[in-house]
Amino acid sequence: MLDLACGNGRHSLYLARQGFTVVAVDIDITAVSRLDPDCRPEIVQADLESGSWPFPAETFAGIIVTNYLYRPHFPHLANALGDGGILIVETFAQGNERFGKPSNPDYLLKPGELLEAFSPSLTVIAYQHGIDSDPRPAVRQRLCAAKHTGRGSPVCLPVG
Ligand SMILES: C[S@@+](CC[C@H](N)C(=O)[O-])C[C@H]1O[C@@H](n2cnc3c(N)ncnc32)[C@H](O)[C@@H]1O
């Protein structure tokens, strides 16, 4: 599993506790380095916005990106998923200006932007764009999608 722009590693920790092997990457690894060694992911310090994609030869069973937006990496996210892999992306979207930061359009997804970016290459499982109230009012967009290359079994998710 890859936790991109992991921050304090809250998702890495969750995934590690579920038994996944996790790679956590961020430009600032101070906080994630403080995680309990028993659940600590492999930590990669990298500036994701300069230079090339840091995992050119690796594929992941899952990639999670939350509260971080760097559009040039969208194609890398889809490419870096293994067959049956799951991508989860969630961040602020247009309309969030009403509630506070981020308000810079560069950091706000346009309506349908994640669908447009990922539906050609991945199978969309869920997509939302709207106002969240928790932990504070904000406009967010989120997408969960799976990669099917046709070589492996389709992803089966439990219902209910
Ligand atoms: C708002 S935090 C989100 C952290 C985590 N994904 C979460 O939702 O809890 C944004 C993260 O992006 C990281 N970040 C910002 N610019 C970056 C860059 N150029 N390369 C790598 N990480 C970056 C920051 O260090 C920060 O940890």
PDB file of C-alpha atoms and ligand atoms in Angstrom:
ATOM      1  CA  MET A   1       0.000   0.000   0.000  1.00  0.00           C
ATOM      2  CA  LEU A   2       1.207   3.503  -0.756  1.00  0.00           C
ATOM      3  CA  ASP A   3       0.223   6.473   1.400  1.00  0.00           C
ATOM      4  CA  LEU A   4       1.127   9.504  -0.708  1.00  0.00           C
ATOM      5  CA  ALA A   5       1.797  12.786   1.122  1.00  0.00           C
ATOM      6  CA  CYS A   6       1.183  10.821   4.291  1.00  0.00           C
ATOM      7  CA  GLY A   7       1.472  13.655   6.836  1.00  0.00           C
ATOM      8  CA  ASN A   8       1.484  12.130  10.297  1.00  0.00           C
ATOM      9  CA  GLY A   9       0.772   8.722   8.786  1.00  0.00           C
ATOM     10  CA  ARG A  10      -2.750   8.272  10.126  1.00  0.00           C
ATOM     11  CA  HIS A  11      -3.745   6.179   7.104  1.00  0.00           C
ATOM     12  CA  SER A  12      -0.450   4.299   7.101  1.00  0.00           C
ATOM     13  CA  LEU A  13      -1.059   3.393  10.716  1.00  0.00           C
ATOM     14  CA  TYR A  14      -4.592   2.197   9.990  1.00  0.00           C
ATOM     15  CA  LEU A  15      -3.430   0.097   7.063  1.00  0.00           C
ATOM     16  CA  ALA A  16      -0.462  -1.343   8.960  1.00  0.00           C
ATOM     17  CA  ARG A  17      -2.830  -2.344  11.764  1.00  0.00           C
ATOM     18  CA  GLN A  18      -4.928  -4.208   9.185  1.00  0.00           C
ATOM     19  CA  GLY A  19      -1.805  -6.174   8.291  1.00  0.00           C
ATOM     20  CA  PHE A  20      -0.791  -4.400   5.097  1.00  0.00           C
ATOM     21  CA  THR A  21       2.772  -3.549   4.226  1.00  0.00           C
ATOM     22  CA  VAL A  22       2.809   0.205   3.774  1.00  0.00           C
ATOM     23  CA  VAL A  23       5.104   2.696   2.079  1.00  0.00           C
ATOM     24  CA  ALA A  24       4.554   6.244   3.346  1.00  0.00           C
ATOM     25  CA  VAL A  25       5.980   9.183   1.439  1.00  0.00           C
ATOM     26  CA  ASP A  26       6.095  12.858   2.310  1.00  0.00           C
ATOM     27  CA  ILE A  27       8.423  15.808   1.982  1.00  0.00           C
ATOM     28  CA  ASP A  28       8.346  16.132   5.765  1.00  0.00           C
ATOM     29  CA  ILE A  29       8.704  12.798   7.520  1.00  0.00           C
ATOM     30  CA  THR A  30       9.067  14.178  11.051  1.00  0.00           C
ATOM     31  CA  ALA A  31       5.616  13.165  12.226  1.00  0.00           C
ATOM     32  CA  VAL A  32       5.365   9.802  10.500  1.00  0.00           C
ATOM     33  CA  SER A  33       8.764   8.852  11.897  1.00  0.00           C
ATOM     34  CA  ARG A  34       7.260   9.070  15.371  1.00  0.00           C
ATOM     35  CA  LEU A  35       4.803   6.230  14.764  1.00  0.00           C
ATOM     36  CA  ASP A  36       5.061   3.186  16.961  1.00  0.00           C
ATOM     37  CA  PRO A  37       7.865   1.049  15.473  1.00  0.00           C
ATOM     38  CA  ASP A  38       5.548  -1.978  15.527  1.00  0.00           C
ATOM     39  CA  CYS A  39       3.227  -0.294  12.998  1.00  0.00           C
ATOM     40  CA  ARG A  40       5.659   2.020  11.303  1.00  0.00           C
ATOM     41  CA  PRO A  41       5.529   1.964   7.493  1.00  0.00           C
ATOM     42  CA  GLU A  42       8.521   2.066   5.219  1.00  0.00           C
ATOM     43  CA  ILE A  43       9.127   5.808   5.114  1.00  0.00           C
ATOM     44  CA  VAL A  44      10.304   7.618   1.994  1.00  0.00           C
ATOM     45  CA  GLN A  45      11.262  11.266   2.200  1.00  0.00           C
ATOM     46  CA  ALA A  46      10.665  12.869  -1.189  1.00  0.00           C
ATOM     47  CA  ASP A  47       9.569  16.126  -2.733  1.00  0.00           C
ATOM     48  CA  LEU A  48       6.758  14.866  -4.921  1.00  0.00           C
ATOM     49  CA  GLU A  49       6.648  18.071  -6.892  1.00  0.00           C
ATOM     50  CA  SER A  50      10.213  18.130  -8.130  1.00  0.00           C
ATOM     51  CA  GLY A  51      11.905  15.454 -10.103  1.00  0.00           C
ATOM     52  CA  SER A  52      10.319  12.276 -11.273  1.00  0.00           C
ATOM     53  CA  TRP A  53       7.805   9.859  -9.751  1.00  0.00           C
ATOM     54  CA  PRO A  54       9.705   8.173  -6.900  1.00  0.00           C
ATOM     55  CA  PHE A  55       8.381   4.629  -7.516  1.00  0.00           C
ATOM     56  CA  PRO A  56       8.974   3.987 -11.233  1.00  0.00           C
ATOM     57  CA  ALA A  57       9.435   0.232 -10.870  1.00  0.00           C
ATOM     58  CA  GLU A  58       6.900  -0.521  -8.143  1.00  0.00           C
ATOM     59  CA  THR A  59       3.237  -1.391  -8.140  1.00  0.00           C
ATOM     60  CA  PHE A  60       0.943  -1.264  -5.134  1.00  0.00           C
ATOM     61  CA  ALA A  61      -2.192  -3.113  -4.085  1.00  0.00           C
ATOM     62  CA  GLY A  62      -3.620   0.191  -2.951  1.00  0.00           C
ATOM     63  CA  ILE A  63      -2.812   3.889  -3.069  1.00  0.00           C
ATOM     64  CA  ILE A  64      -4.325   6.514  -0.812  1.00  0.00           C
ATOM     65  CA  VAL A  65      -3.983  10.257  -1.312  1.00  0.00           C
ATOM     66  CA  THR A  66      -5.900  12.597   0.974  1.00  0.00           C
ATOM     67  CA  ASN A  67      -5.758  16.328   1.500  1.00  0.00           C
ATOM     68  CA  TYR A  68      -3.051  16.685  -1.095  1.00  0.00           C
ATOM     69  CA  LEU A  69      -3.369  17.629  -4.756  1.00  0.00           C
ATOM     70  CA  TYR A  70      -0.659  17.515  -7.379  1.00  0.00           C
ATOM     71  CA  ARG A  71      -2.303  16.866 -10.700  1.00  0.00           C
ATOM     72  CA  PRO A  72       0.836  15.841 -12.667  1.00  0.00           C
ATOM     73  CA  HIS A  73       0.907  12.633 -10.630  1.00  0.00           C
ATOM     74  CA  PHE A  74      -2.573  11.469 -11.648  1.00  0.00           C
ATOM     75  CA  PRO A  75      -1.221   9.233 -14.454  1.00  0.00           C
ATOM     76  CA  HIS A  76       1.420   7.808 -12.114  1.00  0.00           C
ATOM     77  CA  LEU A  77      -1.230   6.863  -9.562  1.00  0.00           C
ATOM     78  CA  ALA A  78      -3.134   4.781 -12.091  1.00  0.00           C
ATOM     79  CA  ASN A  79       0.058   3.246 -13.498  1.00  0.00           C
ATOM     80  CA  ALA A  80       1.416   2.354 -10.075  1.00  0.00           C
ATOM     81  CA  LEU A  81      -1.569   0.189  -9.162  1.00  0.00           C
ATOM     82  CA  GLY A  82      -1.184  -3.539  -9.564  1.00  0.00           C
ATOM     83  CA  ASP A  83      -3.963  -5.609 -11.092  1.00  0.00           C
ATOM     84  CA  GLY A  84      -6.988  -5.432  -8.809  1.00  0.00           C
ATOM     85  CA  GLY A  85      -5.402  -2.521  -6.958  1.00  0.00           C
ATOM     86  CA  ILE A  86      -7.547   0.133  -5.315  1.00  0.00           C
ATOM     87  CA  LEU A  87      -7.052   3.890  -5.519  1.00  0.00           C
ATOM     88  CA  ILE A  88      -8.589   6.232  -2.961  1.00  0.00           C
ATOM     89  CA  VAL A  89      -8.274   9.978  -3.512  1.00  0.00           C
ATOM     90  CA  GLU A  90      -9.977  12.619  -1.427  1.00  0.00           C
ATOM     91  CA  THR A  91      -9.303  16.317  -1.206  1.00  0.00           C
ATOM     92  CA  PHE A  92     -10.886  19.743  -1.240  1.00  0.00           C
ATOM     93  CA  ALA A  93     -12.972  20.847  -4.185  1.00  0.00           C
ATOM     94  CA  GLN A  94     -14.401  23.942  -5.790  1.00  0.00           C
ATOM     95  CA  GLY A  95     -16.873  25.585  -3.466  1.00  0.00           C
ATOM     96  CA  ASN A  96     -14.575  25.204  -0.486  1.00  0.00           C
ATOM     97  CA  GLU A  97     -13.676  28.899  -0.776  1.00  0.00           C
ATOM     98  CA  ARG A  98     -16.902  29.627   1.147  1.00  0.00           C
ATOM     99  CA  PHE A  99     -15.644  27.746   4.167  1.00  0.00           C
ATOM    100  CA  GLY A 100     -11.989  28.714   4.319  1.00  0.00           C
ATOM    101  CA  LYS A 101      -8.710  27.322   3.121  1.00  0.00           C
ATOM    102  CA  PRO A 102      -7.698  25.974   0.756  1.00  0.00           C
ATOM    103  CA  SER A 103      -9.292  28.572  -1.470  1.00  0.00           C
ATOM    104  CA  ASN A 104      -6.617  28.737  -4.172  1.00  0.00           C
ATOM    105  CA  PRO A 105      -8.146  27.108  -7.295  1.00  0.00           C
ATOM    106  CA  ASP A 106      -4.884  25.232  -7.843  1.00  0.00           C
ATOM    107  CA  TYR A 107      -5.710  23.191  -4.758  1.00  0.00           C
ATOM    108  CA  LEU A 108      -9.409  22.669  -5.436  1.00  0.00           C
ATOM    109  CA  LEU A 109     -10.756  19.908  -7.632  1.00  0.00           C
ATOM    110  CA  LYS A 110     -13.222  20.890 -10.335  1.00  0.00           C
ATOM    111  CA  PRO A 111     -16.590  19.102 -10.437  1.00  0.00           C
ATOM    112  CA  GLY A 112     -16.007  15.677 -11.947  1.00  0.00           C
ATOM    113  CA  GLU A 113     -12.256  16.151 -12.123  1.00  0.00           C
ATOM    114  CA  LEU A 114     -11.332  12.876 -10.428  1.00  0.00           C
ATOM    115  CA  LEU A 115     -13.835  10.991 -12.593  1.00  0.00           C
ATOM    116  CA  GLU A 116     -12.399  12.552 -15.705  1.00  0.00           C
ATOM    117  CA  ALA A 117      -8.840  11.812 -14.620  1.00  0.00           C
ATOM    118  CA  PHE A 118      -9.291   8.191 -13.597  1.00  0.00           C
ATOM    119  CA  SER A 119     -12.348   6.679 -15.266  1.00  0.00           C
ATOM    120  CA  PRO A 120     -10.570   6.035 -18.555  1.00  0.00           C
ATOM    121  CA  SER A 121      -7.980   3.797 -16.902  1.00  0.00           C
ATOM    122  CA  LEU A 122      -9.696   2.556 -13.735  1.00  0.00           C
ATOM    123  CA  THR A 123     -13.109   1.198 -12.788  1.00  0.00           C
ATOM    124  CA  VAL A 124     -14.881   3.690 -10.572  1.00  0.00           C
ATOM    125  CA  ILE A 125     -16.393   2.147  -7.450  1.00  0.00           C
ATOM    126  CA  ALA A 126     -17.524   5.336  -5.738  1.00  0.00           C
ATOM    127  CA  TYR A 127     -17.407   9.068  -6.361  1.00  0.00           C
ATOM    128  CA  GLN A 128     -18.690  11.996  -4.333  1.00  0.00           C
ATOM    129  CA  HIS A 129     -18.441  15.770  -4.557  1.00  0.00           C
ATOM    130  CA  GLY A 130     -20.212  17.803  -1.926  1.00  0.00           C
ATOM    131  CA  ILE A 131     -20.284  19.492   1.425  1.00  0.00           C
ATOM    132  CA  ASP A 132     -18.972  17.601   4.424  1.00  0.00           C
ATOM    133  CA  SER A 133     -19.704  18.795   7.929  1.00  0.00           C
ATOM    134  CA  ASP A 134     -17.171  16.657   9.774  1.00  0.00           C
ATOM    135  CA  PRO A 135     -14.603  17.566  11.069  1.00  0.00           C
ATOM    136  CA  ARG A 136     -15.629  21.035   9.821  1.00  0.00           C
ATOM    137  CA  PRO A 137     -17.705  22.333   6.916  1.00  0.00           C
ATOM    138  CA  ALA A 138     -15.770  21.841   3.687  1.00  0.00           C
ATOM    139  CA  VAL A 139     -16.371  20.921   0.077  1.00  0.00           C
ATOM    140  CA  ARG A 140     -14.618  17.709  -0.819  1.00  0.00           C
ATOM    141  CA  GLN A 141     -14.381  15.345  -3.721  1.00  0.00           C
ATOM    142  CA  ARG A 142     -13.493  11.695  -3.307  1.00  0.00           C
ATOM    143  CA  LEU A 143     -13.047   8.748  -5.565  1.00  0.00           C
ATOM    144  CA  CYS A 144     -12.473   5.045  -5.047  1.00  0.00           C
ATOM    145  CA  ALA A 145     -11.496   3.113  -8.144  1.00  0.00           C
ATOM    146  CA  ALA A 146     -10.002  -0.240  -9.058  1.00  0.00           C
ATOM    147  CA  LYS A 147      -7.577  -1.336 -11.725  1.00  0.00           C
ATOM    148  CA  HIS A 148      -8.571  -4.267 -13.885  1.00  0.00           C
ATOM    149  CA  THR A 149      -6.105  -5.244 -16.531  1.00  0.00           C
ATOM    150  CA  GLY A 150      -8.060  -8.335 -17.478  1.00  0.00           C
ATOM    151  CA  ARG A 151      -5.221 -10.591 -16.353  1.00  0.00           C
ATOM    152  CA  GLY A 152      -6.397 -11.148 -12.786  1.00  0.00           C
ATOM    153  CA  SER A 153      -9.640 -11.612 -10.918  1.00  0.00           C
ATOM    154  CA  PRO A 154     -11.978  -8.652 -10.554  1.00  0.00           C
ATOM    155  CA  VAL A 155     -12.125  -6.997  -7.167  1.00  0.00           C
ATOM    156  CA  CYS A 156     -15.029  -8.229  -5.031  1.00  0.00           C
ATOM    157  CA  LEU A 157     -16.101  -5.922  -2.256  1.00  0.00           C
ATOM    158  CA  PRO A 158     -18.399  -6.998   0.568  1.00  0.00           C
ATOM    159  CA  VAL A 159     -21.835  -5.403   0.427  1.00  0.00           C
ATOM    160  CA  GLY A 160     -23.641  -4.140   3.503  1.00  0.00           C
TER     161      GLY A 160
HETATM  162  C1  LIG B   1      -2.756  18.385   4.641  1.00  0.00           C
HETATM  163  S1  LIG B   1      -1.438  17.250   4.790  1.00  0.00           S
HETATM  164  C2  LIG B   1      -2.278  15.700   4.488  1.00  0.00           C
HETATM  165  C3  LIG B   1      -1.640  14.554   5.187  1.00  0.00           C
HETATM  166  C4  LIG B   1      -2.359  13.214   5.072  1.00  0.00           C
HETATM  167  N1  LIG B   1      -2.506  12.778   3.702  1.00  0.00           N
HETATM  168  C5  LIG B   1      -3.678  13.287   5.770  1.00  0.00           C
HETATM  169  O1  LIG B   1      -4.715  13.418   5.108  1.00  0.00           O
HETATM  170  O2  LIG B   1      -3.683  13.233   6.986  1.00  0.00           O
HETATM  171  C6  LIG B   1      -0.547  17.489   3.280  1.00  0.00           C
HETATM  172  C7  LIG B   1       0.766  16.765   3.250  1.00  0.00           C
HETATM  173  O3  LIG B   1       1.363  16.947   1.979  1.00  0.00           O
HETATM  174  C8  LIG B   1       2.748  17.037   2.167  1.00  0.00           C
HETATM  175  N2  LIG B   1       3.362  17.692   1.027  1.00  0.00           N
HETATM  176  C9  LIG B   1       3.155  18.971   0.611  1.00  0.00           C
HETATM  177  N3  LIG B   1       3.932  19.235  -0.446  1.00  0.00           N
HETATM  178  C10 LIG B   1       4.645  18.105  -0.699  1.00  0.00           C
HETATM  179  C11 LIG B   1       5.620  17.774  -1.666  1.00  0.00           C
HETATM  180  N4  LIG B   1       6.032  18.651  -2.563  1.00  0.00           N
HETATM  181  N5  LIG B   1       6.148  16.523  -1.649  1.00  0.00           N
HETATM  182  C12 LIG B   1       5.746  15.627  -0.725  1.00  0.00           C
HETATM  183  N6  LIG B   1       4.825  15.887   0.225  1.00  0.00           N
HETATM  184  C13 LIG B   1       4.277  17.130   0.238  1.00  0.00           C
HETATM  185  C14 LIG B   1       2.889  17.841   3.455  1.00  0.00           C
HETATM  186  O4  LIG B   1       4.161  17.684   4.032  1.00  0.00           O
HETATM  187  C15 LIG B   1       1.747  17.266   4.283  1.00  0.00           C
HETATM  188  O5  LIG B   1       2.189  16.213   5.098  1.00  0.00           O
END
